[in-house]
Short mmCIF file of C-alpha atoms and ligand atoms in Angstrom, two decimals:
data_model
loop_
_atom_site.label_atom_id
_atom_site.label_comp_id
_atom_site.label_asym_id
_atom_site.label_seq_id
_atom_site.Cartn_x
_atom_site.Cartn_y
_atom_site.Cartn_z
CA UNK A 1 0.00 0.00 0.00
CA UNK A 2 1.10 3.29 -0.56
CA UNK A 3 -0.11 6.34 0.21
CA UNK A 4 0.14 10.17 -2.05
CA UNK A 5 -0.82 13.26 -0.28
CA UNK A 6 -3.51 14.91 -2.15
CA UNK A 7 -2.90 18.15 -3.48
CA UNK A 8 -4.85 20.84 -1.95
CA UNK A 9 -8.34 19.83 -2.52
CA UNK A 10 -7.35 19.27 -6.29
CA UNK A 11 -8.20 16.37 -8.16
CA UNK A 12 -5.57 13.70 -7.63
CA UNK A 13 -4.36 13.12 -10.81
CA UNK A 14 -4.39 9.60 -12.83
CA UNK A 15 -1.32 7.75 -12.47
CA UNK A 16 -0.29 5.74 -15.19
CA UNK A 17 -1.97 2.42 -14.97
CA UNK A 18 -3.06 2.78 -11.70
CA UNK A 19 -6.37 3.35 -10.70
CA UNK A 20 -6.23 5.80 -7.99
CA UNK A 21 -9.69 6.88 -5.74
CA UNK A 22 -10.55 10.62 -7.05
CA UNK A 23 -12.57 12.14 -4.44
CA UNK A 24 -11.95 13.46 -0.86
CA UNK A 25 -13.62 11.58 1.92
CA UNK A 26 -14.94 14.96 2.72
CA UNK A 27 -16.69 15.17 -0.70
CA UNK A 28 -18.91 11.86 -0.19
CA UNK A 29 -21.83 13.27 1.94
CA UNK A 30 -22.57 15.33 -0.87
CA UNK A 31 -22.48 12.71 -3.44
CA UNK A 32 -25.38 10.54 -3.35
CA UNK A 33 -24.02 7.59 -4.66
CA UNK A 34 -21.13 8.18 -3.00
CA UNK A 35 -18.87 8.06 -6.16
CA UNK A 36 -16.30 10.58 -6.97
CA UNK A 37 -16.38 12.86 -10.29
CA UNK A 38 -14.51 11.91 -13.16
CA UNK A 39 -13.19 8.38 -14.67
CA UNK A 40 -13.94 5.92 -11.77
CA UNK A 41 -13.31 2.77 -12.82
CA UNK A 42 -15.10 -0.57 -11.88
CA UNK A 43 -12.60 -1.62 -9.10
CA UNK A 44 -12.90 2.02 -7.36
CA UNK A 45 -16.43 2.21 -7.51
CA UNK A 46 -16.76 -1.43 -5.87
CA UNK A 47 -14.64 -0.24 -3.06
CA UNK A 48 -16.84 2.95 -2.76
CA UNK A 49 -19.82 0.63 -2.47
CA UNK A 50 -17.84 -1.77 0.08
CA UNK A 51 -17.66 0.99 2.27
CA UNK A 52 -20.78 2.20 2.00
CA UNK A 53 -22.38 -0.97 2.32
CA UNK A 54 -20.29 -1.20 5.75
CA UNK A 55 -21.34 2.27 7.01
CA UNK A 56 -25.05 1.45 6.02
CA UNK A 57 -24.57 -1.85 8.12
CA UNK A 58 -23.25 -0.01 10.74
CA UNK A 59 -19.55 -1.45 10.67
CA UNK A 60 -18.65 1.87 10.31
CA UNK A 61 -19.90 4.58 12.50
CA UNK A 62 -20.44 8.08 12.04
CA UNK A 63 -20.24 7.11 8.50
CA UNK A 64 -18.68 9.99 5.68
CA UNK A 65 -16.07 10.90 8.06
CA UNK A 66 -14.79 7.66 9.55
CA UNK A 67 -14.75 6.71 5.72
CA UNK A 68 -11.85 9.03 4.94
CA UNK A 69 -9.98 7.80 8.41
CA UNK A 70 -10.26 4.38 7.00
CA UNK A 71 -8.95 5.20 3.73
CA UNK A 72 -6.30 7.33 5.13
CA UNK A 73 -4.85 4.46 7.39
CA UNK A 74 -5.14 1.50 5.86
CA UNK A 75 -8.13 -0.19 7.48
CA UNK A 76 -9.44 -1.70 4.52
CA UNK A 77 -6.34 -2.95 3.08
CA UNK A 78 -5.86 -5.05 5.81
CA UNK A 79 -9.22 -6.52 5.93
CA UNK A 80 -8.19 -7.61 2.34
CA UNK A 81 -10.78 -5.97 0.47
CA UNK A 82 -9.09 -3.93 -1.14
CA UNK A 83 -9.28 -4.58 -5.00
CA UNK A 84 -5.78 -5.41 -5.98
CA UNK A 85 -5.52 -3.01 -8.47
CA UNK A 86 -6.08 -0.11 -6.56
CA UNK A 87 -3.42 1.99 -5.16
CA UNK A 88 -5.12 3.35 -2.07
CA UNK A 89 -4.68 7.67 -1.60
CA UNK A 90 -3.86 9.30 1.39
CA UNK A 91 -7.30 10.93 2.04
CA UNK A 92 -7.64 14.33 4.06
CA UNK A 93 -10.88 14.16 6.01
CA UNK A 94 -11.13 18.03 5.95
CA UNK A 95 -9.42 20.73 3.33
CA UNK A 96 -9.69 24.20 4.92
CA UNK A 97 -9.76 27.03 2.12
CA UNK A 98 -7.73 24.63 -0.28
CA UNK A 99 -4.74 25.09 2.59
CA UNK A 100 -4.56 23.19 5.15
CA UNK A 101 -5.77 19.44 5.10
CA UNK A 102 -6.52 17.65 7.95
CA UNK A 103 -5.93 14.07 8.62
CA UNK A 104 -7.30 11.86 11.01
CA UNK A 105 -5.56 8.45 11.56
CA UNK A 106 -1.85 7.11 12.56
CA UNK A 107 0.71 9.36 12.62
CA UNK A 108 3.46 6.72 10.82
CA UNK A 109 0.65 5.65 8.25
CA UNK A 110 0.03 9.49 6.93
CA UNK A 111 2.86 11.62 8.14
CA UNK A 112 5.40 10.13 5.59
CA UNK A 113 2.78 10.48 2.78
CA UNK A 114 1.99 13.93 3.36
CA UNK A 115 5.75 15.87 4.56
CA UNK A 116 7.34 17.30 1.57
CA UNK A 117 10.53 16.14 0.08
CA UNK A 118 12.96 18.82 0.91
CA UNK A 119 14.59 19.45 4.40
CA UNK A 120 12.38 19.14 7.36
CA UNK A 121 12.94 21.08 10.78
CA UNK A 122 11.10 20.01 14.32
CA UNK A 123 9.80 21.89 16.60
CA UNK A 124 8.51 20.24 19.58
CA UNK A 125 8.93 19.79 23.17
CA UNK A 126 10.49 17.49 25.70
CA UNK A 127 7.50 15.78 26.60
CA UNK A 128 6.79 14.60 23.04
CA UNK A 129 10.28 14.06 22.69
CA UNK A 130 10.29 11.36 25.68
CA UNK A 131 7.14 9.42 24.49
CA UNK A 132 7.71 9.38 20.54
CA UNK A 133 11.51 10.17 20.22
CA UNK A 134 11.74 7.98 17.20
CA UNK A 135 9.61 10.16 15.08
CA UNK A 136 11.73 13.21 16.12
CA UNK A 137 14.59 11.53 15.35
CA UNK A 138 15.80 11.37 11.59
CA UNK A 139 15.40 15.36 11.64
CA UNK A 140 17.14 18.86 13.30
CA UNK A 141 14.46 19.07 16.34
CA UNK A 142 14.37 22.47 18.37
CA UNK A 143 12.75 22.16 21.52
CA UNK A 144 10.89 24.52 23.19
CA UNK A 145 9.54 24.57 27.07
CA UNK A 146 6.29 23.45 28.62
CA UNK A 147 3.13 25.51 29.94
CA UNK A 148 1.49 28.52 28.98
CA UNK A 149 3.94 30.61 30.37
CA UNK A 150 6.47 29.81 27.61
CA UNK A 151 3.59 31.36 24.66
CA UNK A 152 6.17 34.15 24.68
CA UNK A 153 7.96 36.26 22.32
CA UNK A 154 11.22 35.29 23.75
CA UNK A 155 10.27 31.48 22.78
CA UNK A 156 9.64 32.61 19.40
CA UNK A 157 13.14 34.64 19.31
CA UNK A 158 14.98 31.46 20.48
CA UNK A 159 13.41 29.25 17.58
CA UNK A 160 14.40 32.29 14.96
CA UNK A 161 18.29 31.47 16.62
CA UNK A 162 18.39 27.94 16.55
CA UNK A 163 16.95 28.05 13.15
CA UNK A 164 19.67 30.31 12.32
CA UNK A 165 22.33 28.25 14.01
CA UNK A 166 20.75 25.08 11.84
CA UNK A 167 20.80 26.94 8.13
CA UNK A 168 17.10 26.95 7.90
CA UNK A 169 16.09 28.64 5.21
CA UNK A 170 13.15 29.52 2.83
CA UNK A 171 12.84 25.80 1.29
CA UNK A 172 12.89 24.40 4.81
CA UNK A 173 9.49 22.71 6.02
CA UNK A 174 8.32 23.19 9.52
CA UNK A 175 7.39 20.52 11.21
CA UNK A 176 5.40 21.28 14.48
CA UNK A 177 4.77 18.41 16.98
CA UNK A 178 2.46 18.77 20.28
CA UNK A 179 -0.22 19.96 22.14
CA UNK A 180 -1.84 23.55 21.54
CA UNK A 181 1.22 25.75 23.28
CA UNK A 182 4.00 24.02 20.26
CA UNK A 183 1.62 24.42 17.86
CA UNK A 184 0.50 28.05 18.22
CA UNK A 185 4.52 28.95 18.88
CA UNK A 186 5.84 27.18 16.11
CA UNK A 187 3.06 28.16 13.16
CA UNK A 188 3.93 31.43 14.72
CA UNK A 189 8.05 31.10 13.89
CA UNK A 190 7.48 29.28 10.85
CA UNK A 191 5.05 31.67 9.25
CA UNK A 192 7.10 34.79 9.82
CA UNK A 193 10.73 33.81 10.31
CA UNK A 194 12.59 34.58 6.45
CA UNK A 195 8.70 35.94 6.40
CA UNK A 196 7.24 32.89 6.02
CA UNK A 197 8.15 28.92 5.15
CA UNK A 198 5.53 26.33 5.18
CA UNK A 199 4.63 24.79 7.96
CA UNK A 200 2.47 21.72 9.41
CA UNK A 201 1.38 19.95 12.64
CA UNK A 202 1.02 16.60 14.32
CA UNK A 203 -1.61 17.55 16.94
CA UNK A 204 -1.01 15.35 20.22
CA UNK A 205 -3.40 16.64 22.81
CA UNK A 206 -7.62 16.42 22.03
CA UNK A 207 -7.79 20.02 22.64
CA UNK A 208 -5.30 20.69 19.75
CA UNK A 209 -6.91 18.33 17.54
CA UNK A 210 -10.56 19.18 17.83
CA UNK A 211 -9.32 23.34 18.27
CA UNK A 212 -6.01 24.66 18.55
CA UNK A 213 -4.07 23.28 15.51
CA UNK A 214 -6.85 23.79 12.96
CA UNK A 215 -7.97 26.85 11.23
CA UNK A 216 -4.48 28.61 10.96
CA UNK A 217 -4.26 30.93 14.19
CA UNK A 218 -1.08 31.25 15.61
CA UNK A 219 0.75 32.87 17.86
CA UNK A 220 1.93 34.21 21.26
CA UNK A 221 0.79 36.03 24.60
CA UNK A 222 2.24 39.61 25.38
CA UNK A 223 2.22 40.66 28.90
CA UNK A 224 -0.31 38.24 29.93
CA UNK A 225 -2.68 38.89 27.49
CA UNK A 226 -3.52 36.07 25.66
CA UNK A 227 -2.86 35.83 21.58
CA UNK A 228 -1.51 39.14 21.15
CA UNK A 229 0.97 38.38 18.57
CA UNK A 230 0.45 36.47 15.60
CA UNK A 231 -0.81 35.81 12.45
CA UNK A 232 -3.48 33.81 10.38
CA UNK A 233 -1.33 30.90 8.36
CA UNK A 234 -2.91 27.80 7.12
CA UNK A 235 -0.58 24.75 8.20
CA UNK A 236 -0.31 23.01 5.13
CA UNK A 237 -1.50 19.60 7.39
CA UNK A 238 -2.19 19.31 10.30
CA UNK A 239 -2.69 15.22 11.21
CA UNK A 240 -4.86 14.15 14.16
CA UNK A 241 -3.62 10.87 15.81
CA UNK A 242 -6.35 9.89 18.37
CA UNK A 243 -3.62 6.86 19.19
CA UNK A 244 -1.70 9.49 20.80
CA UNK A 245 -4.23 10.74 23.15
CA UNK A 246 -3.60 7.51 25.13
CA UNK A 247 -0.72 9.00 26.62
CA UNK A 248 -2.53 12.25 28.43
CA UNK A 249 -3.47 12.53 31.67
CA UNK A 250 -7.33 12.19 32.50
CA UNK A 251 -6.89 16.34 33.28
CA UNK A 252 -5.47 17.32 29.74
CA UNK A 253 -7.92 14.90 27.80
CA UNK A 254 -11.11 16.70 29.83
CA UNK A 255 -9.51 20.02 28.90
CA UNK A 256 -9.87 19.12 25.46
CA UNK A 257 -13.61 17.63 26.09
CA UNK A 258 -14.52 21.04 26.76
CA UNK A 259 -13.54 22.28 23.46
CA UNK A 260 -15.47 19.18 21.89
CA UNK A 261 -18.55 20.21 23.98
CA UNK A 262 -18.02 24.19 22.88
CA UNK A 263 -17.75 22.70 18.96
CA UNK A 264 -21.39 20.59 19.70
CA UNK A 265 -23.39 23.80 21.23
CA UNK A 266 -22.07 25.65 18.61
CA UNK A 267 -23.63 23.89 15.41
CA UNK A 268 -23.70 19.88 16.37
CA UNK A 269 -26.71 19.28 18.42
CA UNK A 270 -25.77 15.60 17.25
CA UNK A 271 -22.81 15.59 18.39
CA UNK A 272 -24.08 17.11 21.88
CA UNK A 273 -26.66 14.55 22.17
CA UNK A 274 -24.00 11.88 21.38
CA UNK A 275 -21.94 13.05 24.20
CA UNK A 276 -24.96 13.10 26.55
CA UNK A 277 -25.15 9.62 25.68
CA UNK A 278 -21.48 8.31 26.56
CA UNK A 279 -19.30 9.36 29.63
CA UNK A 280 -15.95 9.84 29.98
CA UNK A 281 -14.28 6.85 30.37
CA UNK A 282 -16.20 5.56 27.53
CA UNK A 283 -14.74 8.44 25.48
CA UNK A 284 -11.19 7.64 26.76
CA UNK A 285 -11.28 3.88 26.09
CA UNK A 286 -13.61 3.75 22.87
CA UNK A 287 -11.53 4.99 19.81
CA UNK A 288 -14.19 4.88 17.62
CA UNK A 289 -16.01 7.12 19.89
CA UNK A 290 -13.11 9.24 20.36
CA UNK A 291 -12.90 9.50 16.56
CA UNK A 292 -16.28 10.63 16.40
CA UNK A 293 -15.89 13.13 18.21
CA UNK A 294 -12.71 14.54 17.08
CA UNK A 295 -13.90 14.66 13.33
CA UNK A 296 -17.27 16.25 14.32
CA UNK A 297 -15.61 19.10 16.00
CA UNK A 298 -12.66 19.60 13.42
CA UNK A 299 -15.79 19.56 11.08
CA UNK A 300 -17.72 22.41 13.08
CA UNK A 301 -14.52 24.67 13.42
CA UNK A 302 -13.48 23.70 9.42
CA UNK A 303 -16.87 24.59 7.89
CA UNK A 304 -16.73 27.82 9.79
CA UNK A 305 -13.08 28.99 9.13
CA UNK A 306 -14.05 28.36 5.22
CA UNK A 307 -16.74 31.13 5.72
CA UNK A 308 -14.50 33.08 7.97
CA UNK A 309 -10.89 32.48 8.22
CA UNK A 310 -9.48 35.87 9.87
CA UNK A 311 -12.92 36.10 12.39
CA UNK A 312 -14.93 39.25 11.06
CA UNK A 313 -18.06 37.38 11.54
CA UNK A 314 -18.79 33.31 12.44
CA UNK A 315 -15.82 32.66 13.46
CA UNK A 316 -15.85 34.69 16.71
CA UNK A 317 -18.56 31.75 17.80
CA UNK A 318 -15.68 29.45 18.60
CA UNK A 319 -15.01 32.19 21.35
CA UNK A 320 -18.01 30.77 23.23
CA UNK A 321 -17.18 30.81 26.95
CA UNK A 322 -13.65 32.25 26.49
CA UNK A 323 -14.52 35.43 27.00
CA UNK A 324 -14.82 34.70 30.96
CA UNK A 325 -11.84 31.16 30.54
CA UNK A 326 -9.78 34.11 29.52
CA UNK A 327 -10.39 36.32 32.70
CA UNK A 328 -9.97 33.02 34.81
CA UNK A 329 -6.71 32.65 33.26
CA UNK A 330 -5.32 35.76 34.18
CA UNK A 331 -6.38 35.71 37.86
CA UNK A 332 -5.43 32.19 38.57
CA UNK A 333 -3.76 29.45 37.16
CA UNK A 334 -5.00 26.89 38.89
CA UNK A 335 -7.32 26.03 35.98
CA UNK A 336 -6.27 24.74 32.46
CA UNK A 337 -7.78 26.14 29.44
CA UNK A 338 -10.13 23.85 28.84
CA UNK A 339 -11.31 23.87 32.79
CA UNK A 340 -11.39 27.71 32.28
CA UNK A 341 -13.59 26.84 29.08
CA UNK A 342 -16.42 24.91 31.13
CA UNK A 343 -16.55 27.23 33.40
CA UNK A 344 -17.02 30.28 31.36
CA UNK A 345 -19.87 28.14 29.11
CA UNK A 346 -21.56 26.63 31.95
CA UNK A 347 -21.69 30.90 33.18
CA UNK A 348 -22.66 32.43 29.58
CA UNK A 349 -25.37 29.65 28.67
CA UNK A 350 -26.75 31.02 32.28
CA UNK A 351 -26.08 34.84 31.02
CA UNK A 352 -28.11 33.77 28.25
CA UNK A 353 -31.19 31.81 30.10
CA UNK A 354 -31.30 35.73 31.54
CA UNK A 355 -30.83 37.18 28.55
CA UNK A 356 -33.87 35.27 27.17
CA UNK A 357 -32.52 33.43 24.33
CA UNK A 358 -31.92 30.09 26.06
CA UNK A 359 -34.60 27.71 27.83
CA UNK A 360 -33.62 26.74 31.11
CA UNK A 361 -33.90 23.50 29.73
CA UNK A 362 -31.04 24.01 27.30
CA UNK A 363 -28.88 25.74 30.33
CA UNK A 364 -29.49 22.63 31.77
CA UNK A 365 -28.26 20.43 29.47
CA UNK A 366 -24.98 22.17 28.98
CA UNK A 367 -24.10 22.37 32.47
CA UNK A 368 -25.38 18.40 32.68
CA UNK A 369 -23.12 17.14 30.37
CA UNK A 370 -19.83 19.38 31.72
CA UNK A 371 -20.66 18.40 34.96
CA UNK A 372 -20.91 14.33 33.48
CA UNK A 373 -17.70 14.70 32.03
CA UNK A 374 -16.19 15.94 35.25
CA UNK A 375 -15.52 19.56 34.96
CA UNK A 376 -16.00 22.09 38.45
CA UNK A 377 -18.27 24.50 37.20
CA UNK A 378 -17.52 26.54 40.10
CA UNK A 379 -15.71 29.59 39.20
CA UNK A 380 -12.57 29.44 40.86
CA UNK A 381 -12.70 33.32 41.69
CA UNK A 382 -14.99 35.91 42.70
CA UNK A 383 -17.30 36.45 38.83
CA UNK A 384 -16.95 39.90 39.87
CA UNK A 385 -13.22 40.14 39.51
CA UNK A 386 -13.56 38.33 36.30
CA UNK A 387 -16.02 41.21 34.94
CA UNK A 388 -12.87 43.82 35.92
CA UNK A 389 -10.83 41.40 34.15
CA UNK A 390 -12.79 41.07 30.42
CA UNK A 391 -12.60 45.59 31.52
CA UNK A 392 -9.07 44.98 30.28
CA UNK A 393 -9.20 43.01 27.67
CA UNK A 394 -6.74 44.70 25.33
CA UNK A 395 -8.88 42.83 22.60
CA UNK A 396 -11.79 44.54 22.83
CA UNK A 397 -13.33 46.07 19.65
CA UNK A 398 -14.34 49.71 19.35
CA UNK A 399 -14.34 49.67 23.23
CA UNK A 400 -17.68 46.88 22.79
CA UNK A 401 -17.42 43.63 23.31
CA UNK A 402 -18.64 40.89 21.19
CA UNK A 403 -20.29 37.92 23.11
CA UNK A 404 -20.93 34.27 21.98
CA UNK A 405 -24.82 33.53 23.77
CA UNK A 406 -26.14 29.85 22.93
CA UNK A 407 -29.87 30.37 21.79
CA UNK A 408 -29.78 26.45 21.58
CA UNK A 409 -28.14 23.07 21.57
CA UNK A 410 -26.60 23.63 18.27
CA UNK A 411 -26.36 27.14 17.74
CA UNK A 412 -25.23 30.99 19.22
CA UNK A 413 -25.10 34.33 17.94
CA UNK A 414 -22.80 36.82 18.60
CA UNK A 415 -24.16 39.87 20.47
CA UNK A 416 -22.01 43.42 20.65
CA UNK A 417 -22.40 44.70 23.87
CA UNK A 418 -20.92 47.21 25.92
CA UNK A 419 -18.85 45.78 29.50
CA UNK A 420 -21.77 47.72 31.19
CA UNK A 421 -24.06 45.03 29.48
CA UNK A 422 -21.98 42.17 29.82
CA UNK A 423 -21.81 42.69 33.48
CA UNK A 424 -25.52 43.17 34.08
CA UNK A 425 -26.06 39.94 33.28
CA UNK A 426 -24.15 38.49 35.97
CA UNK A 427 -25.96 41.01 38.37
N1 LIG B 1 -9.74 28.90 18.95
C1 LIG B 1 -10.65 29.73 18.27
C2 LIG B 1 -10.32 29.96 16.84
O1 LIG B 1 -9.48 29.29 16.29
O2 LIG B 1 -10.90 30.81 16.20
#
């Protein structure tokens, strides 16, 4: 088996005498038949039938999108189903803007297919260089600290040296490997140092996999104040490895449930249903589940950075309950970002319940299921000191702020309003 990156979104093209599968995984819900465009022949379209006759039977769940994940790793081929003719494609499960394709599978079955050919730098840290020091291995790694703390400017200015120090230059491909913190820092030095080389990302943690990796924001905190520095650069992959997530602690897998449970109220009320339904041992033990969850969130945060990659409109929704996680980050750090998360959702969907564009039904149900998965929905200081706190936010717009409110299980709205406003509604 072999497996081709796909270019961009683009047709793959035809290789000589091999029949190569001509569609995106992505690109099946829309197709009825579930066959790509163009000249299919017989032994592609049986193996677009096989797997839809699985998915139908249920032997695949959450069908168009574990599809691509089976394509993409292999699954099939080993079940020996694969016509023999067939030369089975790398599939991305997502393709943001044409940029920035996203993979969901094993790391060693796509990574080799989809890293360019030229000279490939690391950037990482030394936690992912303990557990998986043989991927790190064949290339220059730098590595960079661990926490929050280290989102600096000064981390950035230290991967500009050691790049330096290593001759990376313009041709060089970035390769960033880790959680949310590596990820933001290195798209951040790879998309301006030389102004710019390409970059891409093997996401380890669930909240960089279902949040911080995709959509191409990057970047670093200033004084404290979160994301002040950056820029908006697609990473040309970014791969999500749900194998991987085995190896974080029960604390930095919930952090990334919350993101997964921000992505459902957003526009999944599936997928929040579907996590009503499990808990969160099931979630950390069932990969298929795990799966499911991961693709339905990358596919809520893809289908709104297509719409609105540099956040002039939709894409401010994936801000739900970080205005407030943000405040609770700068007064304490006793919470993660994803604890900080469930607590500023479980306090805007009540905000909103006063507001009068959520049921107290609906409050209920978010608060239920953070509460199932194990989150403290108390917040950890005074709300009152986190109202000073979103005062400051250096990120305010026109001095107004704009506020995610669910008006559902499956959607929000943004709402301008001045601090003044925001506050009241914590009166
Ligand atoms: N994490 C929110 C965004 O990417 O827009």
């Amino acid at each position: 088996r072999k497996a081709h990156p796909t270019q961009g979104g683009k047709k793959d093209e035809q290789r000589e005498g091999v029949p190569q599968l001509a569609a995106l995984a992505y690109q099946i819900p829309q197709r009825p038949a579930g066959l790509p465009e163009g000249g299919v022949d017989h032994a592609v379209q049986g193996l677009f039938q096989f797997l839809l006759v699985a998915a139908a039977q249920g032997k695949v769940a959450a069908q168009p999108l574990q599809l691509g994940s089976l394509l993409g790793c292999g699954a099939l081929g080993q079940q020996g189903t694969l016509p023999q003719n067939v030369q089975l494609l790398l599939v991305a499960i997502f393709n943001v803007r044409q940029q920035s394709e996203i993979y969901i599978g094993p790391t060693s079955d796509i990574l080799p297919g989809v890293l360019p050919g030229g000279r490939v730098v690391v950037v990482s840290d030394a936690t992912i260089d303990r557990l998986y020091h043989p991927m790190l291995a064949p290339y220059d790694t730098v590595l960079i600290g661990l926490g929050e703390s280290i989102k600096t400017l000064q981390t950035v200015e230290s991967i500009y040296r050691r790049f330096i120090e290593l001759g990376v230059d313009r041709s060089t491909f970035v390769l960033g490997i880790g959680g949310g913190i590596v990820t933001d820092v290195a798209g951040f030095a790879a998309a301006t140092y030389m102004r710019g080389l390409d970059f891409g990302f093997v996401s380890t943690t669930l909240l960089g996999q279902v949040d911080a990796s995709v959509g191409g924001k990057n970047g670093v905190n200033v004084d404290g104040y979160k994301n002040m520095a950056g820029t908006f650069s697609q990473p040309r992959f970014v791969i999500c490895d749900p194998g991987m997530l085995r190896t974080l602690s029960d604390r930095e897998f919930r952090a990334g449930l919350a993101e997964v449970v921000k992505a459902a109220i957003i526009a999944d009320a599936d997928l929040f249903a579907r996590i009503e339904a499990t808990t969160f041992d099931d979630l950390r033990s069932d990969t298929d589940l795990l799966t499911d969850a991961v693709s339905a969130s990358i596919r809520v945060k893809a289908d709104i950075v297509e719409r609105d990659e540099r956040e002039s409109g939709d894409r401010r929704k994936l801000n739900l309950g970080h205005t407030l996680a943000h405040a609770i980050e700068k007064c304490t750090n006793r919470l993660n970002h994803g604890e900080a998360v469930a607590v500023g959702t479980a306090l805007i969907a009540d905000a909103s319940v006063k507001l009068g564009v959520l049921t107290a039904e609906d409050r209920d149900r978010i608060a239920g299921v953070l509460k199932k998965l194990g989150f403290d929905l108390t917040p950890p200081v005074d709300v009152k000191r986190l109202l000073k706190e979103v005062g400051k936010d250096k990120k305010n717009e026109d001095g107004m702020l704009r506020i995610v409110v669910p008006i559902g299980i499956g959607d929000c709205d943004v709402r301008r309003m001045s601090h003044d406003e925001f506050a009241a509604l914590f009166a």
